[in-house]
Structures are given as C-alpha cells and as structure tokens.
PDB file of C-alpha atoms in Angstrom:
ATOM      1  CA  UNK A   1     -65.012  21.216  23.635  1.00 51.00           C
ATOM      2  CA  UNK A   2     -63.472  17.827  24.504  1.00 58.00           C
ATOM      3  CA  UNK A   3     -65.610  15.215  26.298  1.00 65.00           C
ATOM      4  CA  UNK A   4     -64.318  12.336  28.409  1.00 72.00           C
ATOM      5  CA  UNK A   5     -65.300   8.739  27.735  1.00 69.00           C
ATOM      6  CA  UNK A   6     -67.523   8.776  30.808  1.00 77.00           C
ATOM      7  CA  UNK A   7     -69.369  11.847  29.551  1.00 75.00           C
ATOM      8  CA  UNK A   8     -69.938  10.147  26.215  1.00 69.00           C
ATOM      9  CA  UNK A   9     -71.224   7.002  27.907  1.00 71.00           C
ATOM     10  CA  UNK A  10     -73.628   9.038  30.031  1.00 75.00           C
ATOM     11  CA  UNK A  11     -75.053  10.906  27.069  1.00 73.00           C
ATOM     12  CA  UNK A  12     -75.451   7.670  25.095  1.00 68.00           C
ATOM     13  CA  UNK A  13     -77.256   6.045  28.051  1.00 71.00           C
ATOM     14  CA  UNK A  14     -79.642   8.997  28.263  1.00 74.00           C
ATOM     15  CA  UNK A  15     -80.174   8.906  24.504  1.00 70.00           C
ATOM     16  CA  UNK A  16     -80.800   5.155  24.308  1.00 63.00           C
ATOM     17  CA  UNK A  17     -83.053   5.215  27.403  1.00 69.00           C
ATOM     18  CA  UNK A  18     -85.436   7.536  25.634  1.00 63.00           C
ATOM     19  CA  UNK A  19     -88.577   5.459  25.045  1.00 64.00           C
ATOM     20  CA  UNK A  20     -89.191   7.281  21.833  1.00 65.00           C
ATOM     21  CA  UNK A  21     -86.189   5.712  20.205  1.00 59.00           C
ATOM     22  CA  UNK A  22     -86.920   2.186  21.322  1.00 58.00           C
ATOM     23  CA  UNK A  23     -83.202   1.402  21.188  1.00 50.00           C
ATOM     24  CA  UNK A  24     -82.453   0.816  24.855  1.00 50.00           C
ATOM     25  CA  UNK A  25     -82.417  -2.937  24.523  1.00 49.00           C
ATOM     26  CA  UNK A  26     -80.434  -3.187  21.279  1.00 60.00           C
ATOM     27  CA  UNK A  27     -77.668  -0.548  21.571  1.00 62.00           C
ATOM     28  CA  UNK A  28     -74.939  -0.829  24.206  1.00 67.00           C
ATOM     29  CA  UNK A  29     -73.240   2.475  25.149  1.00 63.00           C
ATOM     30  CA  UNK A  30     -70.206   0.606  26.540  1.00 72.00           C
ATOM     31  CA  UNK A  31     -69.652  -1.234  23.245  1.00 71.00           C
ATOM     32  CA  UNK A  32     -69.976   1.980  21.257  1.00 69.00           C
ATOM     33  CA  UNK A  33     -67.510   3.849  23.489  1.00 66.00           C
ATOM     34  CA  UNK A  34     -65.027   0.921  23.402  1.00 76.00           C
ATOM     35  CA  UNK A  35     -65.282   0.744  19.622  1.00 75.00           C
ATOM     36  CA  UNK A  36     -64.771   4.489  19.356  1.00 74.00           C
ATOM     37  CA  UNK A  37     -61.712   4.253  21.636  1.00 77.00           C
ATOM     38  CA  UNK A  38     -60.220   1.515  19.505  1.00 79.00           C
ATOM     39  CA  UNK A  39     -60.794   3.511  16.357  1.00 78.00           C
ATOM     40  CA  UNK A  40     -59.363   6.619  17.969  1.00 78.00           C
ATOM     41  CA  UNK A  41     -56.151   4.787  18.908  1.00 79.00           C
ATOM     42  CA  UNK A  42     -55.918   3.287  15.440  1.00 77.00           C
ATOM     43  CA  UNK A  43     -56.383   6.701  13.930  1.00 75.00           C
ATOM     44  CA  UNK A  44     -53.655   8.220  16.113  1.00 74.00           C
ATOM     45  CA  UNK A  45     -51.312   5.374  15.190  1.00 73.00           C
ATOM     46  CA  UNK A  46     -51.965   5.866  11.507  1.00 72.00           C
ATOM     47  CA  UNK A  47     -51.510   9.617  11.863  1.00 68.00           C
ATOM     48  CA  UNK A  48     -47.948   9.089  13.179  1.00 68.00           C
ATOM     49  CA  UNK A  49     -47.140   7.161   9.998  1.00 60.00           C
ATOM     50  CA  UNK A  50     -49.015   9.275   7.495  1.00 57.00           C
ATOM     51  CA  UNK A  51     -51.605  11.907   8.346  1.00 54.00           C
ATOM     52  CA  UNK A  52     -53.259  11.831   4.982  1.00 55.00           C
ATOM     53  CA  UNK A  53     -53.310   8.047   4.759  1.00 51.00           C
ATOM     54  CA  UNK A  54     -54.866   7.810   8.238  1.00 45.00           C
ATOM     55  CA  UNK A  55     -57.605  10.218   7.308  1.00 47.00           C
ATOM     56  CA  UNK A  56     -58.413   8.297   4.121  1.00 44.00           C
ATOM     57  CA  UNK A  57     -58.459   4.940   5.952  1.00 44.00           C
ATOM     58  CA  UNK A  58     -60.641   6.208   8.748  1.00 46.00           C
ATOM     59  CA  UNK A  59     -63.074   7.953   6.417  1.00 50.00           C
ATOM     60  CA  UNK A  60     -63.112   5.272   3.724  1.00 52.00           C
ATOM     61  CA  UNK A  61     -62.923   2.076   5.805  1.00 49.00           C
ATOM     62  CA  UNK A  62     -64.408   3.082   9.125  1.00 47.00           C
ATOM     63  CA  UNK A  63     -67.754   4.488   8.030  1.00 43.00           C
ATOM     64  CA  UNK A  64     -70.556   2.441   9.618  1.00 41.00           C
ATOM     65  CA  UNK A  65     -74.072   3.737   9.606  1.00 37.00           C
ATOM     66  CA  UNK A  66     -76.246   3.119  12.549  1.00 37.00           C
ATOM     67  CA  UNK A  67     -79.899   3.584  11.580  1.00 38.00           C
ATOM     68  CA  UNK A  68     -82.257   4.363  14.404  1.00 37.00           C
ATOM     69  CA  UNK A  69     -85.614   2.839  13.747  1.00 42.00           C
ATOM     70  CA  UNK A  70     -88.859   4.414  14.683  1.00 42.00           C
ATOM     71  CA  UNK A  71     -90.526   2.761  17.648  1.00 43.00           C
ATOM     72  CA  UNK A  72     -94.005   2.782  16.114  1.00 44.00           C
ATOM     73  CA  UNK A  73     -93.591   1.836  12.480  1.00 47.00           C
ATOM     74  CA  UNK A  74     -90.023   0.504  12.230  1.00 47.00           C
ATOM     75  CA  UNK A  75     -89.230   2.949   9.438  1.00 43.00           C
ATOM     76  CA  UNK A  76     -85.734   4.311   9.199  1.00 42.00           C
ATOM     77  CA  UNK A  77     -85.116   7.904   9.914  1.00 41.00           C
ATOM     78  CA  UNK A  78     -84.381   9.928   6.793  1.00 45.00           C
ATOM     79  CA  UNK A  79     -80.772  10.420   5.840  1.00 45.00           C
ATOM     80  CA  UNK A  80     -80.504  13.681   7.751  1.00 42.00           C
ATOM     81  CA  UNK A  81     -81.366  11.901  11.054  1.00 42.00           C
ATOM     82  CA  UNK A  82     -79.049   8.928  10.683  1.00 41.00           C
ATOM     83  CA  UNK A  83     -76.257   8.438  13.216  1.00 38.00           C
ATOM     84  CA  UNK A  84     -73.002   7.400  11.606  1.00 39.00           C
ATOM     85  CA  UNK A  85     -70.077   5.852  13.304  1.00 42.00           C
ATOM     86  CA  UNK A  86     -67.875   8.086  11.246  1.00 42.00           C
ATOM     87  CA  UNK A  87     -69.499  11.141  12.762  1.00 42.00           C
ATOM     88  CA  UNK A  88     -69.339   9.637  16.216  1.00 40.00           C
ATOM     89  CA  UNK A  89     -65.711   8.743  15.815  1.00 42.00           C
ATOM     90  CA  UNK A  90     -65.017  12.307  14.654  1.00 43.00           C
ATOM     91  CA  UNK A  91     -66.446  13.734  17.860  1.00 45.00           C
ATOM     92  CA  UNK A  92     -65.025  11.024  20.111  1.00 43.00           C
ATOM     93  CA  UNK A  93     -61.567  10.961  18.529  1.00 44.00           C
ATOM     94  CA  UNK A  94     -60.471  14.068  20.396  1.00 50.00           C
ATOM     95  CA  UNK A  95     -58.441  12.985  23.446  1.00 50.00           C
ATOM     96  CA  UNK A  96     -59.993  14.081  26.687  1.00 49.00           C
ATOM     97  CA  UNK A  97     -58.514  14.676  30.099  1.00 49.00           C
ATOM     98  CA  UNK A  98     -57.033  11.549  31.604  1.00 49.00           C
ATOM     99  CA  UNK A  99     -57.059   9.666  28.285  1.00 50.00           C
ATOM    100  CA  UNK A 100     -54.282   7.059  27.952  1.00 52.00           C
ATOM    101  CA  UNK A 101     -51.418   7.922  25.580  1.00 51.00           C
ATOM    102  CA  UNK A 102     -51.488   6.082  22.245  1.00 51.00           C
ATOM    103  CA  UNK A 103     -49.010   3.251  21.856  1.00 52.00           C
ATOM    104  CA  UNK A 104     -45.743   3.970  20.017  1.00 52.00           C
ATOM    105  CA  UNK A 105     -45.859   3.142  16.371  1.00 53.00           C
ATOM    106  CA  UNK A 106     -43.996   0.017  15.334  1.00 52.00           C
ATOM    107  CA  UNK A 107     -40.982   0.579  13.036  1.00 53.00           C
ATOM    108  CA  UNK A 108     -41.754   0.019   9.398  1.00 52.00           C
ATOM    109  CA  UNK A 109     -39.581  -2.711   7.955  1.00 54.00           C
ATOM    110  CA  UNK A 110     -37.831  -1.596   4.802  1.00 55.00           C
ATOM    111  CA  UNK A 111     -37.681  -4.052   1.913  1.00 52.00           C
ATOM    112  CA  UNK A 112     -34.316  -5.542   1.137  1.00 58.00           C
ATOM    113  CA  UNK A 113     -32.540  -3.581  -1.505  1.00 59.00           C
ATOM    114  CA  UNK A 114     -29.925  -5.034  -3.765  1.00 58.00           C
ATOM    115  CA  UNK A 115     -26.852  -2.773  -3.688  1.00 58.00           C
ATOM    116  CA  UNK A 116     -25.937  -1.285  -7.004  1.00 60.00           C
ATOM    117  CA  UNK A 117     -22.693  -2.584  -8.508  1.00 55.00           C
ATOM    118  CA  UNK A 118     -19.739  -0.240  -7.945  1.00 56.00           C
ATOM    119  CA  UNK A 119     -19.047   2.064 -10.795  1.00 58.00           C
ATOM    120  CA  UNK A 120     -15.953   1.333 -12.758  1.00 51.00           C
ATOM    121  CA  UNK A 121     -13.187   3.858 -12.301  1.00 52.00           C
ATOM    122  CA  UNK A 122     -11.180   2.601 -15.244  1.00 48.00           C
ATOM    123  CA  UNK A 123     -10.686   5.187 -17.916  1.00 51.00           C
ATOM    124  CA  UNK A 124     -11.711   4.562 -21.475  1.00 54.00           C
ATOM    125  CA  UNK A 125      -9.168   3.056 -23.785  1.00 55.00           C
ATOM    126  CA  UNK A 126      -6.302   0.635 -23.146  1.00 59.00           C
ATOM    127  CA  UNK A 127      -4.473   0.868 -19.860  1.00 60.00           C
ATOM    128  CA  UNK A 128      -1.247   2.789 -20.023  1.00 62.00           C
ATOM    129  CA  UNK A 129       1.868   0.920 -18.934  1.00 57.00           C
ATOM    130  CA  UNK A 130       3.562   2.292 -15.810  1.00 57.00           C
ATOM    131  CA  UNK A 131       6.388   4.654 -16.374  1.00 60.00           C
ATOM    132  CA  UNK A 132       9.703   2.924 -16.176  1.00 52.00           C
ATOM    133  CA  UNK A 133      12.303   4.231 -13.781  1.00 53.00           C
ATOM    134  CA  UNK A 134      15.683   4.627 -15.409  1.00 52.00           C
ATOM    135  CA  UNK A 135      18.272   2.306 -13.976  1.00 48.00           C
ATOM    136  CA  UNK A 136      20.867   3.902 -11.784  1.00 52.00           C
ATOM    137  CA  UNK A 137      24.126   4.163 -13.638  1.00 53.00           C
ATOM    138  CA  UNK A 138      27.095   2.646 -11.851  1.00 54.00           C
ATOM    139  CA  UNK A 139      29.699   5.157 -10.736  1.00 62.00           C
ATOM    140  CA  UNK A 140      32.125   6.066 -13.471  1.00 74.00           C
ATOM    141  CA  UNK A 141      35.643   4.728 -12.973  1.00 79.00           C
ATOM    142  CA  UNK A 142      38.239   7.427 -12.544  1.00 86.00           C
ATOM    143  CA  UNK A 143      41.011   6.929 -15.087  1.00 93.00           C
ATOM    144  CA  UNK A 144      44.618   7.447 -14.004  1.00 94.00           C
ATOM    145  CA  UNK A 145      47.124   8.229 -16.758  1.00 94.00           C
ATOM    146  CA  UNK A 146      50.036   9.649 -14.802  1.00 94.00           C
ATOM    147  CA  UNK A 147      53.393   7.833 -14.764  1.00 95.00           C
ATOM    148  CA  UNK A 148      54.881   5.224 -17.088  1.00 97.00           C
ATOM    149  CA  UNK A 149      52.770   2.524 -18.708  1.00 98.00           C
ATOM    150  CA  UNK A 150      52.883  -0.998 -17.241  1.00 98.00           C
ATOM    151  CA  UNK A 151      51.199  -3.528 -19.517  1.00 98.00           C
ATOM    152  CA  UNK A 152      50.156  -7.135 -19.021  1.00 97.00           C
ATOM    153  CA  UNK A 153      53.321  -8.381 -20.803  1.00 97.00           C
ATOM    154  CA  UNK A 154      56.048  -6.148 -19.409  1.00 98.00           C
ATOM    155  CA  UNK A 155      57.530  -2.714 -18.740  1.00 98.00           C
ATOM    156  CA  UNK A 156      59.412  -0.843 -21.401  1.00 97.00           C
ATOM    157  CA  UNK A 157      61.509  -3.445 -23.246  1.00 97.00           C
ATOM    158  CA  UNK A 158      61.587  -5.943 -20.380  1.00 97.00           C
ATOM    159  CA  UNK A 159      59.166  -8.844 -20.743  1.00 98.00           C
ATOM    160  CA  UNK A 160      57.900 -11.555 -18.433  1.00 97.00           C
ATOM    161  CA  UNK A 161      59.636 -14.849 -19.254  1.00 97.00           C
ATOM    162  CA  UNK A 162      62.954 -13.295 -20.428  1.00 97.00           C
ATOM    163  CA  UNK A 163      66.020 -15.215 -19.285  1.00 97.00           C
ATOM    164  CA  UNK A 164      68.726 -13.461 -17.306  1.00 96.00           C
ATOM    165  CA  UNK A 165      70.953 -13.198 -20.366  1.00 96.00           C
ATOM    166  CA  UNK A 166      68.103 -11.752 -22.457  1.00 97.00           C
ATOM    167  CA  UNK A 167      67.258  -9.233 -19.763  1.00 96.00           C
ATOM    168  CA  UNK A 168      70.885  -8.045 -19.500  1.00 96.00           C
ATOM    169  CA  UNK A 169      71.202  -7.871 -23.297  1.00 96.00           C
ATOM    170  CA  UNK A 170      68.114  -5.626 -23.348  1.00 96.00           C
ATOM    171  CA  UNK A 171      68.603  -3.421 -20.295  1.00 96.00           C
ATOM    172  CA  UNK A 172      72.263  -3.914 -19.427  1.00 95.00           C
ATOM    173  CA  UNK A 173      73.827  -5.867 -16.559  1.00 95.00           C
ATOM    174  CA  UNK A 174      71.530  -6.309 -13.564  1.00 95.00           C
ATOM    175  CA  UNK A 175      72.679  -4.256 -10.630  1.00 94.00           C
ATOM    176  CA  UNK A 176      72.804  -5.485  -6.993  1.00 95.00           C
ATOM    177  CA  UNK A 177      72.250  -9.009  -8.158  1.00 94.00           C
ATOM    178  CA  UNK A 178      71.392 -11.479  -5.400  1.00 95.00           C
ATOM    179  CA  UNK A 179      70.574 -15.163  -5.494  1.00 95.00           C
ATOM    180  CA  UNK A 180      68.186 -16.618  -2.870  1.00 94.00           C
ATOM    181  CA  UNK A 181      67.274 -20.202  -3.401  1.00 94.00           C
ATOM    182  CA  UNK A 182      66.038 -20.717  -6.952  1.00 95.00           C
ATOM    183  CA  UNK A 183      65.369 -17.004  -7.491  1.00 97.00           C
ATOM    184  CA  UNK A 184      67.756 -14.288  -8.679  1.00 96.00           C
ATOM    185  CA  UNK A 185      67.024 -10.648  -7.813  1.00 97.00           C
ATOM    186  CA  UNK A 186      68.501  -7.513  -9.384  1.00 96.00           C
ATOM    187  CA  UNK A 187      67.804  -4.027 -10.760  1.00 96.00           C
ATOM    188  CA  UNK A 188      67.627  -2.727 -14.298  1.00 97.00           C
ATOM    189  CA  UNK A 189      68.606   0.947 -14.396  1.00 95.00           C
ATOM    190  CA  UNK A 190      66.444   3.626 -15.936  1.00 96.00           C
ATOM    191  CA  UNK A 191      67.360   4.226 -19.524  1.00 94.00           C
ATOM    192  CA  UNK A 192      66.485   3.293 -23.045  1.00 94.00           C
ATOM    193  CA  UNK A 193      65.168  -0.134 -22.057  1.00 96.00           C
ATOM    194  CA  UNK A 194      62.976   0.913 -19.112  1.00 97.00           C
ATOM    195  CA  UNK A 195      61.540   4.369 -18.283  1.00 96.00           C
ATOM    196  CA  UNK A 196      62.104   3.882 -14.531  1.00 97.00           C
ATOM    197  CA  UNK A 197      64.541   1.922 -12.402  1.00 97.00           C
ATOM    198  CA  UNK A 198      62.979  -1.502 -12.059  1.00 97.00           C
ATOM    199  CA  UNK A 199      63.595  -4.503  -9.815  1.00 97.00           C
ATOM    200  CA  UNK A 200      63.147  -7.950 -11.295  1.00 97.00           C
ATOM    201  CA  UNK A 201      62.889 -11.529 -10.016  1.00 97.00           C
ATOM    202  CA  UNK A 202      63.738 -14.487 -12.216  1.00 96.00           C
ATOM    203  CA  UNK A 203      64.418 -18.185 -12.161  1.00 96.00           C
ATOM    204  CA  UNK A 204      66.525 -20.353 -14.437  1.00 95.00           C
ATOM    205  CA  UNK A 205      63.485 -22.266 -15.676  1.00 95.00           C
ATOM    206  CA  UNK A 206      60.843 -19.479 -15.931  1.00 96.00           C
ATOM    207  CA  UNK A 207      62.975 -16.404 -16.636  1.00 97.00           C
ATOM    208  CA  UNK A 208      61.596 -13.081 -15.346  1.00 97.00           C
ATOM    209  CA  UNK A 209      58.598 -13.705 -13.070  1.00 97.00           C
ATOM    210  CA  UNK A 210      58.239 -10.264 -11.380  1.00 98.00           C
ATOM    211  CA  UNK A 211      58.649  -6.730 -12.836  1.00 98.00           C
ATOM    212  CA  UNK A 212      58.403  -4.058 -10.135  1.00 97.00           C
ATOM    213  CA  UNK A 213      58.927  -0.433 -11.221  1.00 97.00           C
ATOM    214  CA  UNK A 214      60.133   1.877  -8.424  1.00 94.00           C
ATOM    215  CA  UNK A 215      58.249   4.979  -9.592  1.00 92.00           C
ATOM    216  CA  UNK A 216      54.682   5.957 -10.552  1.00 95.00           C
ATOM    217  CA  UNK A 217      53.014   3.809 -13.194  1.00 97.00           C
ATOM    218  CA  UNK A 218      49.547   3.184 -14.580  1.00 98.00           C
ATOM    219  CA  UNK A 219      47.864   0.360 -16.505  1.00 98.00           C
ATOM    220  CA  UNK A 220      46.080   0.523 -19.877  1.00 97.00           C
ATOM    221  CA  UNK A 221      42.758   0.229 -17.979  1.00 97.00           C
ATOM    222  CA  UNK A 222      43.453   3.514 -16.126  1.00 97.00           C
ATOM    223  CA  UNK A 223      44.491   2.109 -12.748  1.00 98.00           C
ATOM    224  CA  UNK A 224      47.410   3.826 -11.047  1.00 97.00           C
ATOM    225  CA  UNK A 225      48.561   5.487  -7.868  1.00 95.00           C
ATOM    226  CA  UNK A 226      45.517   7.099  -6.228  1.00 95.00           C
ATOM    227  CA  UNK A 227      42.913   4.750  -7.757  1.00 97.00           C
ATOM    228  CA  UNK A 228      40.207   3.626  -5.302  1.00 96.00           C
ATOM    229  CA  UNK A 229      39.161   0.100  -4.489  1.00 96.00           C
ATOM    230  CA  UNK A 230      35.948   0.757  -6.420  1.00 95.00           C
ATOM    231  CA  UNK A 231      38.048   1.784  -9.437  1.00 97.00           C
ATOM    232  CA  UNK A 232      40.144  -1.380  -9.173  1.00 97.00           C
ATOM    233  CA  UNK A 233      37.100  -3.661  -8.952  1.00 96.00           C
ATOM    234  CA  UNK A 234      35.388  -1.851 -11.816  1.00 96.00           C
ATOM    235  CA  UNK A 235      38.469  -2.260 -14.053  1.00 97.00           C
ATOM    236  CA  UNK A 236      39.224  -5.829 -12.957  1.00 97.00           C
ATOM    237  CA  UNK A 237      36.037  -7.573 -11.752  1.00 95.00           C
ATOM    238  CA  UNK A 238      37.932 -10.833 -11.145  1.00 93.00           C
ATOM    239  CA  UNK A 239      40.250  -9.286  -8.561  1.00 96.00           C
ATOM    240  CA  UNK A 240      40.857 -11.009  -5.236  1.00 96.00           C
ATOM    241  CA  UNK A 241      42.176  -9.534  -2.002  1.00 95.00           C
ATOM    242  CA  UNK A 242      45.511 -10.872  -0.675  1.00 94.00           C
ATOM    243  CA  UNK A 243      46.485  -9.071   2.497  1.00 94.00           C
ATOM    244  CA  UNK A 244      46.763  -5.369   1.687  1.00 94.00           C
ATOM    245  CA  UNK A 245      46.873  -5.973  -2.080  1.00 96.00           C
ATOM    246  CA  UNK A 246      44.479  -6.830  -4.881  1.00 97.00           C
ATOM    247  CA  UNK A 247      45.542  -9.522  -7.351  1.00 97.00           C
ATOM    248  CA  UNK A 248      43.987  -8.691 -10.726  1.00 97.00           C
ATOM    249  CA  UNK A 249      44.488 -11.314 -13.472  1.00 97.00           C
ATOM    250  CA  UNK A 250      44.963  -9.661 -16.877  1.00 96.00           C
ATOM    251  CA  UNK A 251      45.939 -12.643 -19.020  1.00 95.00           C
ATOM    252  CA  UNK A 252      46.303 -16.376 -18.832  1.00 95.00           C
ATOM    253  CA  UNK A 253      49.858 -16.056 -17.433  1.00 96.00           C
ATOM    254  CA  UNK A 254      50.072 -12.638 -15.755  1.00 97.00           C
ATOM    255  CA  UNK A 255      48.388 -10.458 -13.128  1.00 98.00           C
ATOM    256  CA  UNK A 256      48.742  -7.043 -11.567  1.00 98.00           C
ATOM    257  CA  UNK A 257      49.452  -6.888  -7.866  1.00 97.00           C
ATOM    258  CA  UNK A 258      47.999  -3.584  -6.619  1.00 97.00           C
ATOM    259  CA  UNK A 259      48.935  -2.537  -3.082  1.00 97.00           C
ATOM    260  CA  UNK A 260      46.473  -0.225  -1.284  1.00 97.00           C
ATOM    261  CA  UNK A 261      46.804   2.048   1.728  1.00 96.00           C
ATOM    262  CA  UNK A 262      44.529   2.050   4.774  1.00 94.00           C
ATOM    263  CA  UNK A 263      42.128   4.417   2.999  1.00 94.00           C
ATOM    264  CA  UNK A 264      41.813   1.982   0.070  1.00 93.00           C
ATOM    265  CA  UNK A 265      43.760   4.010  -2.479  1.00 96.00           C
ATOM    266  CA  UNK A 266      46.397   2.363  -4.675  1.00 97.00           C
ATOM    267  CA  UNK A 267      50.043   3.116  -3.765  1.00 96.00           C
ATOM    268  CA  UNK A 268      52.048   0.642  -5.891  1.00 96.00           C
ATOM    269  CA  UNK A 269      51.528  -1.646  -8.892  1.00 97.00           C
ATOM    270  CA  UNK A 270      53.753  -4.479 -10.119  1.00 97.00           C
ATOM    271  CA  UNK A 271      53.454  -7.200 -12.747  1.00 97.00           C
ATOM    272  CA  UNK A 272      53.824 -10.862 -11.806  1.00 97.00           C
ATOM    273  CA  UNK A 273      53.561 -14.262 -13.413  1.00 97.00           C
ATOM    274  CA  UNK A 274      50.753 -16.438 -12.118  1.00 94.00           C
ATOM    275  CA  UNK A 275      51.879 -19.381  -9.972  1.00 90.00           C
ATOM    276  CA  UNK A 276      55.456 -18.183  -9.310  1.00 93.00           C
ATOM    277  CA  UNK A 277      57.400 -18.611  -6.059  1.00 91.00           C
ATOM    278  CA  UNK A 278      59.828 -15.654  -6.018  1.00 93.00           C
ATOM    279  CA  UNK A 279      59.404 -12.761  -3.628  1.00 87.00           C
ATOM    280  CA  UNK A 280      58.108  -9.382  -4.696  1.00 80.00           C
ATOM    281  CA  UNK A 281      61.360  -7.443  -4.202  1.00 62.00           C
TER     282      UNK A 281
END
C-alpha cells in the first residue's frame, strides 16, 4: 500500500509526540520526510542509469541509523527496535498519488576516444605495375603496283636532265614539238625507250625538267592511281599541298607531283625537277 508524504508526516508526528519516546523535541517529521523525498528522487535518477548500481548506492551509502533512546534511562533500544533511514527510505520510496515526476536524467558524457588508424588495403608484396595498353598501330598504307614504274630519276630510258639531242637519240624524234619562251615541249612515243607515250618539257640549260606519262603509273613506294591522301602522306611525309596536287620530294633534285580528285584519290603522277619554270604539259 502506497502512502502519501502527508500521511507519512502525520504518522511521524503521532509517533514522535508519544511521551514514552521522549523524541518530540529532537526529531522533526518535516526534515525526515524531506530527506526521504530527496533520497527517493536520487534513487529514481540512479535507477534510470543503472538499476543495480542505484540499489547498491542507496543500500551501501544511504544507510543511517536513527537510535531512539529510552526516556527514563537513556539506553538505546536493542538492535531489533532501531529505526533505520534505510528502512524508512524503502517504505517511503514508493511514489504516492500526486507525487511529482522525477527529473530527467542528465546525458552521460562519453570520454573522448582516439579513432583507430585506417587499416591498410595494400596487398602484401611489391606493387604490380599497371598493365600497359598497346599503342594503336597506324593504318597500313595500301600499295599500288598497277601500271608502269615511274622512279625518282626518270621513266623508262628517259632521264631528268637529258638534253634535247640526248632525249631524241634515246626515244626518237620528239613529236608535236613546240617552243614557248625558254621551254620546249614534245612527246616521246611509246616503244623501246618508254613503256607509255610521254610528254616532256626541257630547257637548253637544264635539259628535261618534266616527265609526264599519259597512262597509269606507280612509284617504288606504292603510290599510284587510286591511292588516298593518307597513303600519299604515309609514303611521303614531307609532302606539301599545291592546289589540287601534292608535291612529294623524293631526292635533292626531283619530286613527284600527284594530282588528286575531289574525293582525295590520286588520278595522275608526273616527275619534275625542283625549282624549274616550265609548264606541266
């Protein structure tokens, strides 16, 4: 059965007012009830943190023995008649009707903890080098071998630098000969000297400066009719663009002049001396 604080006070007043105890002037019911209330709140607070710890603290640290002395001889009551605060607190600790709620327990501050160092994820043994990615191979140049061979020095038996008389002694008289300024233009017919009919340009001082076969030819590097611009640049990295043609130097004194169509494919190849002024007939 739970008793309110007022009931406890009333019973203590009646007990202490008993003349047989002689304690009316020394014991204060209000102080006892207030002390019991404080201990009850402390006990409830400790119970929210740890029930077992609260019980140990209250039983071990809160035991106070009140000894009621005999009025006549001042002797203490034997142990069985002693009133202990522990016993009182046990009976008064039960919350009664209308009792105020215990205060909320304060949060317990956790001690600072040093974070553990991160575990190493490196595998045992030496680190393996990253796998190398094979380099992309450049596109393979398509080799053209159709047609007659046009080299860096000439075509058939005709050579750059031959004089007019040497050219006619090799390939026969030049046909459709025409003189324009310092340049002479003519044709050497197909035969033993040249595999295809070929137009030439020459000057009196430099001899033959242009050899221009009229049919399909190819170079030793595999460039011929149908070769792409990529093929031309792969075969002759030093090529330069001049209008619709690529000029590809192949020696100190000669170069190929490779004409290309709108789609970039080669359509004609001739051999010319570098730094000459005759037209490409």
